[in-house]
Short mmCIF file of C-alpha atoms and ligand atoms in Angstrom, two decimals:
data_model
loop_
_atom_site.label_atom_id
_atom_site.label_comp_id
_atom_site.label_asym_id
_atom_site.label_seq_id
_atom_site.Cartn_x
_atom_site.Cartn_y
_atom_site.Cartn_z
CA MET A 1080 0.00 0.00 0.00
CA ALA A 1081 1.37 3.41 -0.88
CA ARG A 1082 1.91 5.89 1.91
CA GLN A 1083 -1.32 7.76 2.58
CA PRO A 1084 -1.75 11.07 4.34
CA ILE A 1085 -2.67 10.46 7.97
CA LYS A 1086 -4.23 13.09 10.14
CA PHE A 1087 -2.60 13.91 13.43
CA PHE A 1088 -5.48 14.13 15.81
CA GLN A 1089 -3.57 15.24 18.86
CA VAL A 1090 -1.89 18.58 18.40
CA GLY A 1091 1.69 18.51 19.59
CA SER A 1092 2.03 14.76 19.53
CA PHE A 1093 2.81 12.24 16.83
CA ALA A 1094 0.13 9.77 17.95
CA VAL A 1095 -2.13 8.64 15.16
CA GLY A 1096 -5.73 7.73 15.84
CA ASN A 1097 -5.54 4.22 14.47
CA ARG A 1098 -9.10 3.37 15.43
CA LEU A 1099 -10.39 6.25 13.34
CA LEU A 1100 -8.83 4.85 10.19
CA ASP A 1101 -10.38 2.26 7.90
CA PRO A 1102 -9.06 -1.21 8.79
CA TYR A 1103 -7.06 -1.49 5.56
CA GLU A 1104 -5.26 1.75 6.41
CA ARG A 1105 -4.23 0.68 9.90
CA SER A 1106 -0.69 -0.23 10.77
CA VAL A 1107 0.57 -3.81 10.47
CA GLN A 1108 1.31 -3.86 14.20
CA SER A 1109 -2.30 -3.00 15.02
CA ASP A 1110 -3.46 -5.99 12.97
CA GLU A 1111 -4.24 -8.89 15.28
CA ARG A 1112 -3.11 -11.25 12.48
CA ARG A 1113 0.41 -9.74 12.38
CA SER A 1114 3.02 -12.46 12.17
CA ASN A 1115 5.16 -11.58 15.24
CA THR A 1116 8.13 -12.40 13.05
CA LEU A 1117 10.60 -11.40 15.76
CA THR A 1118 8.68 -12.71 18.71
CA SER A 1119 9.06 -11.98 22.42
CA GLY A 1120 11.68 -13.56 24.67
CA HIS A 1121 14.80 -12.44 22.81
CA ARG A 1122 17.74 -10.91 24.66
CA ALA A 1123 17.99 -7.39 23.30
CA CYS A 1124 18.66 -4.63 25.83
CA GLN A 1125 15.72 -2.69 27.14
CA GLY A 1126 14.74 0.01 24.67
CA CYS A 1127 16.77 -1.51 21.81
CA GLY A 1128 15.84 0.36 18.63
CA GLU A 1129 17.16 -2.41 16.44
CA ALA A 1130 14.72 -4.95 17.91
CA LEU A 1131 11.84 -2.53 17.46
CA GLY A 1132 12.80 -1.65 13.91
CA ALA A 1133 13.36 -5.25 12.83
CA ARG A 1134 10.02 -6.35 14.20
CA TYR A 1135 8.18 -3.66 12.22
CA VAL A 1136 10.17 -4.29 9.04
CA LEU A 1137 9.74 -8.05 9.04
CA ASP A 1138 6.07 -8.03 10.05
CA ALA A 1139 5.30 -5.52 7.29
CA ALA A 1140 7.24 -7.58 4.76
CA MET A 1141 5.46 -10.74 5.87
CA ARG A 1142 2.07 -9.14 5.36
CA ALA A 1143 3.13 -7.73 1.98
CA THR A 1144 4.23 -11.16 0.77
CA GLY A 1145 1.47 -13.28 2.28
CA ASN A 1146 4.04 -14.73 4.69
CA ARG A 1147 6.23 -15.99 1.82
CA LEU A 1148 9.50 -14.50 3.00
CA ILE A 1149 13.05 -15.66 3.75
CA ALA A 1150 15.56 -13.55 5.70
CA ALA A 1151 19.36 -13.66 5.57
CA ASN A 1152 20.86 -12.00 8.65
CA ALA A 1153 24.41 -10.71 9.09
CA THR A 1154 26.30 -11.28 12.33
CA GLY A 1155 25.62 -8.51 14.82
CA CYS A 1156 23.35 -7.65 17.74
CA LEU A 1157 20.18 -8.54 15.83
CA GLU A 1158 21.45 -12.03 15.16
CA VAL A 1159 23.09 -12.54 18.57
CA PHE A 1160 20.17 -11.45 20.74
CA SER A 1161 17.63 -13.39 18.69
CA THR A 1162 19.34 -16.76 18.29
CA PRO A 1163 21.23 -18.02 21.35
CA TYR A 1164 21.61 -21.71 20.42
CA PRO A 1165 19.37 -23.73 20.57
CA GLU A 1166 16.70 -21.01 20.80
CA SER A 1167 15.34 -18.69 18.15
CA SER A 1168 12.96 -15.72 18.23
CA TRP A 1169 12.35 -15.84 14.48
CA GLN A 1170 9.05 -17.03 13.14
CA LEU A 1171 10.04 -17.13 9.49
CA PRO A 1172 12.68 -19.04 7.48
CA TRP A 1173 15.86 -17.31 8.63
CA VAL A 1174 19.52 -17.92 7.80
CA HIS A 1175 22.54 -16.52 9.60
CA SER A 1176 25.33 -15.37 7.30
CA LEU A 1177 28.84 -14.21 8.17
CA PHE A 1178 29.41 -10.63 9.31
CA GLY A 1179 30.22 -9.36 5.83
CA ASN A 1180 28.31 -11.48 3.33
CA ALA A 1181 24.58 -11.16 4.12
CA PRO A 1182 23.85 -9.49 0.73
CA ALA A 1183 25.62 -12.34 -1.08
CA VAL A 1184 23.76 -15.00 0.92
CA ALA A 1185 20.46 -13.24 0.22
CA THR A 1186 21.40 -13.14 -3.47
CA GLY A 1187 22.06 -16.88 -3.41
CA VAL A 1188 18.68 -17.58 -1.83
CA ALA A 1189 16.97 -15.38 -4.44
CA ALA A 1190 18.86 -17.13 -7.26
CA ALA A 1191 17.82 -20.56 -5.97
CA LEU A 1192 14.18 -19.46 -5.78
CA LYS A 1193 14.43 -18.16 -9.35
CA VAL A 1194 15.79 -21.47 -10.61
CA LYS A 1195 12.91 -23.25 -8.87
CA GLY A 1196 10.39 -20.85 -10.41
CA ARG A 1197 9.26 -19.71 -6.97
CA THR A 1198 8.59 -16.08 -7.81
CA ASP A 1199 6.03 -15.99 -4.98
CA VAL A 1200 8.71 -16.25 -2.26
CA ARG A 1201 10.66 -13.05 -1.57
CA VAL A 1202 13.99 -12.40 0.12
CA ILE A 1203 15.22 -9.87 2.67
CA GLY A 1204 18.84 -9.39 3.69
CA GLN A 1205 19.53 -7.49 6.88
CA GLY A 1206 22.37 -6.36 9.08
CA GLY A 1207 23.80 -3.61 11.21
CA ASP A 1208 25.74 -0.60 9.98
CA GLY A 1209 29.08 -2.38 10.44
CA GLY A 1210 27.87 -5.37 8.43
CA THR A 1211 26.35 -3.15 5.74
CA VAL A 1212 28.27 0.11 5.46
CA ASP A 1213 31.71 -1.34 6.18
CA ILE A 1214 32.53 -5.03 5.82
CA GLY A 1215 29.52 -5.97 3.66
CA LEU A 1216 29.63 -3.00 1.29
CA GLY A 1217 31.32 -4.90 -1.54
CA CYS A 1218 28.74 -7.71 -1.43
CA LEU A 1219 25.95 -5.12 -1.25
CA SER A 1220 27.28 -3.21 -4.26
CA GLY A 1221 27.43 -6.47 -6.23
CA MET A 1222 23.86 -7.29 -5.24
CA PHE A 1223 22.79 -3.85 -6.48
CA GLU A 1224 24.62 -3.87 -9.81
CA ARG A 1225 23.55 -7.43 -10.72
CA GLY A 1226 19.92 -6.47 -10.20
CA ASP A 1227 19.19 -9.22 -7.68
CA ASP A 1228 15.63 -9.38 -6.37
CA VAL A 1229 16.41 -8.64 -2.70
CA LEU A 1230 15.40 -5.96 -0.22
CA PHE A 1231 18.42 -5.21 1.95
CA VAL A 1232 17.74 -3.49 5.26
CA CYS A 1233 20.47 -1.79 7.30
CA TYR A 1234 19.67 -1.16 10.96
CA ASP A 1235 22.02 1.73 11.63
CA ASN A 1236 22.89 2.21 15.31
CA GLU A 1237 26.06 4.02 14.28
CA ALA A 1238 28.68 1.64 15.71
CA TYR A 1239 29.69 -2.01 16.11
CA MET A 1240 27.50 -2.56 19.14
CA ASN A 1241 27.60 -6.33 19.44
CA THR A 1242 31.33 -6.39 20.10
CA GLY A 1243 31.43 -3.45 22.51
CA VAL A 1244 30.70 -0.19 20.69
CA GLN A 1245 33.56 0.22 18.24
CA ARG A 1246 33.45 2.96 15.61
CA SER A 1247 32.00 2.17 12.19
CA GLY A 1248 31.86 4.11 8.93
CA ALA A 1249 28.43 5.30 10.06
CA THR A 1250 29.55 6.65 13.44
CA PRO A 1251 28.85 10.40 13.54
CA PRO A 1252 31.62 12.96 14.08
CA ALA A 1253 32.51 13.72 17.70
CA ALA A 1254 30.79 10.59 19.03
CA ARG A 1255 32.67 8.71 21.70
CA THR A 1256 33.05 4.99 21.06
CA ALA A 1257 35.43 2.39 22.49
CA THR A 1258 37.83 3.18 19.63
CA THR A 1259 37.24 6.94 19.44
CA GLN A 1260 37.77 8.03 23.01
CA ALA A 1261 36.87 11.47 24.34
CA VAL A 1262 40.49 12.61 24.71
CA GLY A 1263 42.72 15.29 23.23
CA ASP A 1264 41.89 18.48 21.35
CA GLU A 1265 39.42 16.76 19.05
CA PRO A 1266 37.66 14.26 21.30
CA GLY A 1267 35.52 11.49 19.87
CA ASN A 1268 35.14 10.44 16.25
CA VAL A 1269 36.81 12.50 13.52
CA PHE A 1270 35.00 15.00 11.31
CA GLY A 1271 35.54 13.19 8.03
CA GLN A 1272 33.29 12.99 5.01
CA GLY A 1273 31.39 10.10 6.59
CA LYS A 1274 29.90 7.34 4.49
CA SER A 1275 26.29 7.58 3.35
CA ALA A 1276 25.12 4.10 2.36
CA PRO A 1277 21.79 5.44 1.01
CA LEU A 1278 23.64 7.81 -1.36
CA ILE A 1279 25.99 4.99 -2.36
CA ALA A 1280 22.95 2.79 -3.06
CA MET A 1281 21.39 5.60 -5.13
CA ALA A 1282 24.57 5.84 -7.20
CA HIS A 1283 23.75 2.29 -8.43
CA GLU A 1284 20.42 3.68 -9.73
CA ILE A 1285 18.52 0.75 -8.21
CA PRO A 1286 14.71 0.87 -8.30
CA TYR A 1287 14.18 1.91 -4.68
CA VAL A 1288 16.20 3.42 -1.82
CA ALA A 1289 14.63 4.80 1.34
CA THR A 1290 15.60 5.96 4.81
CA ALA A 1291 13.43 5.69 7.92
CA THR A 1292 13.66 5.70 11.69
CA ILE A 1293 11.98 4.03 14.63
CA ALA A 1294 10.44 7.43 15.44
CA ASP A 1295 7.89 7.06 12.64
CA LEU A 1296 6.93 3.40 12.56
CA ARG A 1297 3.99 3.80 10.22
CA ASP A 1298 6.32 5.44 7.71
CA LEU A 1299 8.73 2.53 8.16
CA GLU A 1300 5.97 -0.01 7.50
CA ALA A 1301 4.78 1.90 4.44
CA LYS A 1302 8.29 1.97 2.99
CA VAL A 1303 8.64 -1.79 3.47
CA GLU A 1304 5.29 -2.32 1.77
CA ARG A 1305 6.39 -0.07 -1.10
CA ALA A 1306 9.70 -1.93 -1.39
CA MET A 1307 7.97 -5.32 -1.53
CA ASP A 1308 5.80 -4.04 -4.41
CA ILE A 1309 8.94 -3.65 -6.50
CA ARG A 1310 11.19 -6.30 -8.07
CA GLY A 1311 14.97 -6.00 -8.21
CA PRO A 1312 17.46 -4.65 -5.68
CA ARG A 1313 16.05 -2.34 -3.04
CA TYR A 1314 17.70 -0.71 -0.04
CA LEU A 1315 16.21 0.53 3.22
CA HIS A 1316 18.39 2.34 5.77
CA VAL A 1317 16.76 2.55 9.21
CA LEU A 1318 18.20 4.70 12.01
CA VAL A 1319 17.83 2.70 15.23
CA THR A 1320 18.86 3.89 18.67
CA CYS A 1321 21.09 1.83 20.96
CA PRO A 1322 20.66 2.88 24.60
CA LEU A 1323 23.78 0.96 25.59
CA GLY A 1324 26.11 2.38 22.95
CA TRP A 1325 24.66 5.88 22.80
CA GLY A 1326 24.32 6.23 26.55
CA CYS A 1327 20.70 7.31 26.45
CA ALA A 1328 17.76 6.28 28.58
CA ALA A 1329 15.97 3.14 27.40
CA ASP A 1330 12.61 4.90 27.55
CA GLU A 1331 13.94 7.76 25.38
CA SER A 1332 14.90 5.58 22.43
CA VAL A 1333 12.10 6.75 20.17
CA LYS A 1334 12.41 10.36 21.30
CA ILE A 1335 16.13 10.44 20.47
CA ALA A 1336 15.49 8.94 17.02
CA ARG A 1337 12.89 11.64 16.42
CA LEU A 1338 15.37 14.34 17.43
CA ALA A 1339 17.80 12.94 14.85
CA THR A 1340 15.23 13.72 12.16
CA GLN A 1341 13.97 17.02 13.63
CA THR A 1342 17.50 18.44 13.76
CA GLY A 1343 18.19 17.45 10.15
CA LEU A 1344 21.05 15.16 11.15
CA PHE A 1345 19.20 12.15 9.69
CA PRO A 1346 17.28 13.01 6.51
CA VAL A 1347 14.25 10.80 5.80
CA PHE A 1348 13.57 10.35 2.09
CA GLU A 1349 12.73 7.97 -0.76
CA ALA A 1350 14.58 7.66 -4.05
CA GLU A 1351 13.79 5.81 -7.26
CA HIS A 1352 16.39 4.92 -9.88
CA GLY A 1353 18.87 7.31 -8.31
CA ASP A 1354 16.61 10.35 -7.86
CA VAL A 1355 15.04 11.57 -4.62
CA VAL A 1356 11.25 11.43 -5.10
CA ASP A 1357 9.99 12.26 -1.61
CA VAL A 1358 11.32 13.74 1.63
CA THR A 1359 9.74 13.88 5.08
CA LYS A 1360 9.74 17.52 6.07
CA ILE A 1361 10.88 18.57 9.53
CA ARG A 1362 7.76 19.42 11.53
CA ARG A 1363 9.49 21.27 14.34
CA LEU A 1364 13.12 22.25 13.78
CA VAL A 1365 15.34 21.80 16.83
CA PRO A 1366 19.02 22.67 17.33
CA VAL A 1367 21.47 19.75 17.31
CA GLU A 1368 22.31 20.48 20.92
CA ASP A 1369 18.91 19.07 21.95
CA TYR A 1370 19.85 15.81 20.26
CA LEU A 1371 23.44 15.64 21.52
CA GLN A 1372 22.89 16.51 25.17
CA PRO A 1373 20.82 13.48 26.31
CA GLN A 1374 23.43 11.06 24.94
CA LYS A 1375 26.50 10.14 26.98
CA ARG A 1376 28.47 9.49 23.78
CA PHE A 1377 28.48 13.29 23.33
CA ALA A 1378 28.90 14.18 27.03
CA HIS A 1379 32.43 15.53 26.41
CA LEU A 1380 30.91 18.35 24.31
CA PHE A 1381 29.25 19.77 27.43
CA SER A 1382 31.59 18.90 30.29
CA PRO A 1383 34.09 19.65 31.80
CA GLU A 1384 33.87 22.59 29.38
CA ARG A 1385 31.40 23.40 26.63
CA ARG A 1386 32.75 22.79 23.14
CA ASP A 1387 30.74 25.35 21.21
CA ASP A 1388 33.10 24.97 18.26
CA VAL A 1389 32.34 21.25 17.91
CA ILE A 1390 28.60 21.71 18.49
CA ALA A 1391 28.62 24.37 15.74
CA ALA A 1392 30.40 21.97 13.40
CA VAL A 1393 27.72 19.31 14.04
CA GLN A 1394 25.04 21.98 13.45
CA ALA A 1395 26.67 22.79 10.12
CA ARG A 1396 26.28 19.15 9.06
CA ALA A 1397 22.59 19.26 9.95
CA ASP A 1398 22.15 22.54 8.05
CA ARG A 1399 23.83 20.98 5.01
CA ASN A 1400 21.33 18.09 5.08
CA ILE A 1401 18.40 20.50 5.46
CA GLU A 1402 19.53 22.41 2.39
CA ARG A 1403 20.54 19.40 0.34
CA PHE A 1404 17.33 17.41 0.87
CA GLY A 1405 14.93 20.36 1.21
CA LEU A 1406 13.83 19.28 4.69
CA LEU A 1407 12.03 22.50 5.67
C1 TPP B 479 35.04 -11.09 9.81
C2 TPP B 479 34.54 -10.76 11.16
N1 TPP B 479 35.11 -9.74 11.84
C3 TPP B 479 34.65 -9.41 13.05
C4 TPP B 479 33.62 -10.11 13.62
C5 TPP B 479 33.16 -9.74 15.00
N2 TPP B 479 31.90 -9.03 14.98
C6 TPP B 479 30.72 -9.66 15.09
S1 TPP B 479 29.41 -8.63 15.10
C7 TPP B 479 30.43 -7.30 15.00
C8 TPP B 479 29.89 -5.89 15.01
C9 TPP B 479 28.53 -5.74 14.39
O1 TPP B 479 28.26 -4.38 14.20
P1 TPP B 479 27.03 -3.94 13.34
O2 TPP B 479 27.04 -4.61 12.02
O3 TPP B 479 26.97 -2.47 13.32
O4 TPP B 479 25.78 -4.55 14.14
P2 TPP B 479 25.28 -4.15 15.60
O5 TPP B 479 25.82 -5.16 16.53
O6 TPP B 479 25.73 -2.77 15.90
O7 TPP B 479 23.79 -4.24 15.49
C10 TPP B 479 31.76 -7.67 14.92
C11 TPP B 479 32.90 -6.73 14.82
C12 TPP B 479 33.06 -11.17 12.90
N3 TPP B 479 32.04 -11.87 13.37
N4 TPP B 479 33.53 -11.48 11.67
S1 SF4 B 480 23.78 -3.26 22.50
FE1 SF4 B 480 22.41 -1.79 21.46
S2 SF4 B 480 21.85 -2.78 19.48
FE2 SF4 B 480 22.66 -4.37 20.87
S3 SF4 B 480 20.86 -5.29 21.87
FE3 SF4 B 480 21.67 -3.65 23.23
S4 SF4 B 480 20.51 -1.78 22.66
FE4 SF4 B 480 20.25 -3.30 21.00
MG1 MG B 481 25.82 -1.18 14.51
#
């Protein structure tokens, strides 16, 4: 189902009056027949954005495919917390790949289905930002340029969380991780060019690329539904909070993800064949400071002395996104 305009019935909040919508317009999660693809009992930390995001993505994909779905999952938190041998939280055919080859494994599954003439069964590959943006990028690029019929989903929590919060190519500038300590004149991660996997995916001119966050779950579901309507390589990049790695409160996970979008630091958009076709406008612009302050990974920007110069540099990155993607 394409994304439809939804009215916000409560001024000042993002709550959507689900009961006031026609049943076919309601969210997958409000459907009592949802598949609970990532079911309860797994071992994710409290408030884990990756668990929340994956549940919404997979349930939406299951509904879109009539439950004919196979997932290939890279090594990382999502795999580790969901499958401590001999248990599993997955209620769909699910295969664990290596850290870096989930796109290639997904490709192989899609190729086998094609040989068998099973065009009804669809394939999702998924992994964290380390598995996608760094070690798996070569496999992902190959999947894109060959035109394989796979939706690949990156759950971006901006570091290698499963192994103890090491920096990845998606870690934001100034963030403290285990390998970018808050020491010296330029504490935390460097201000480089960064690595935008969505823009890299768009450079392959694949049919569909989208970004989303756990702050707007209906938007996330709609983008999965849209992606499953399309054949060929598709890429979905979901910003997911990690209370443990980011040093934020578990019950603020969704709020922090929303601040990432409302500052402009994480642009939410859709692209087709290399061109941006839709952006989610910022409803209430907030300064980056409001996003940085509640997270311990940025604590060194506020204490023992305020680093206005670094905060201004982060603000400049947000402003660049706002201008580049037309977020206002
Ligand atoms: C080749 C290889 N190198 C390193 C590892 C160790 N390792 C497993 S998961 C992981 C980090 C995963 O980070 P990410 O993909 O961002 O997922 P997250 O845990 O953050 O969700 C690492 C370094 C491995 N399994 N294989
Ligand atoms: S470390 Fe982060 S990504 Fe991993 S389970 Fe905990 S909250 Fe989720
Ligand atoms: Mg990660």
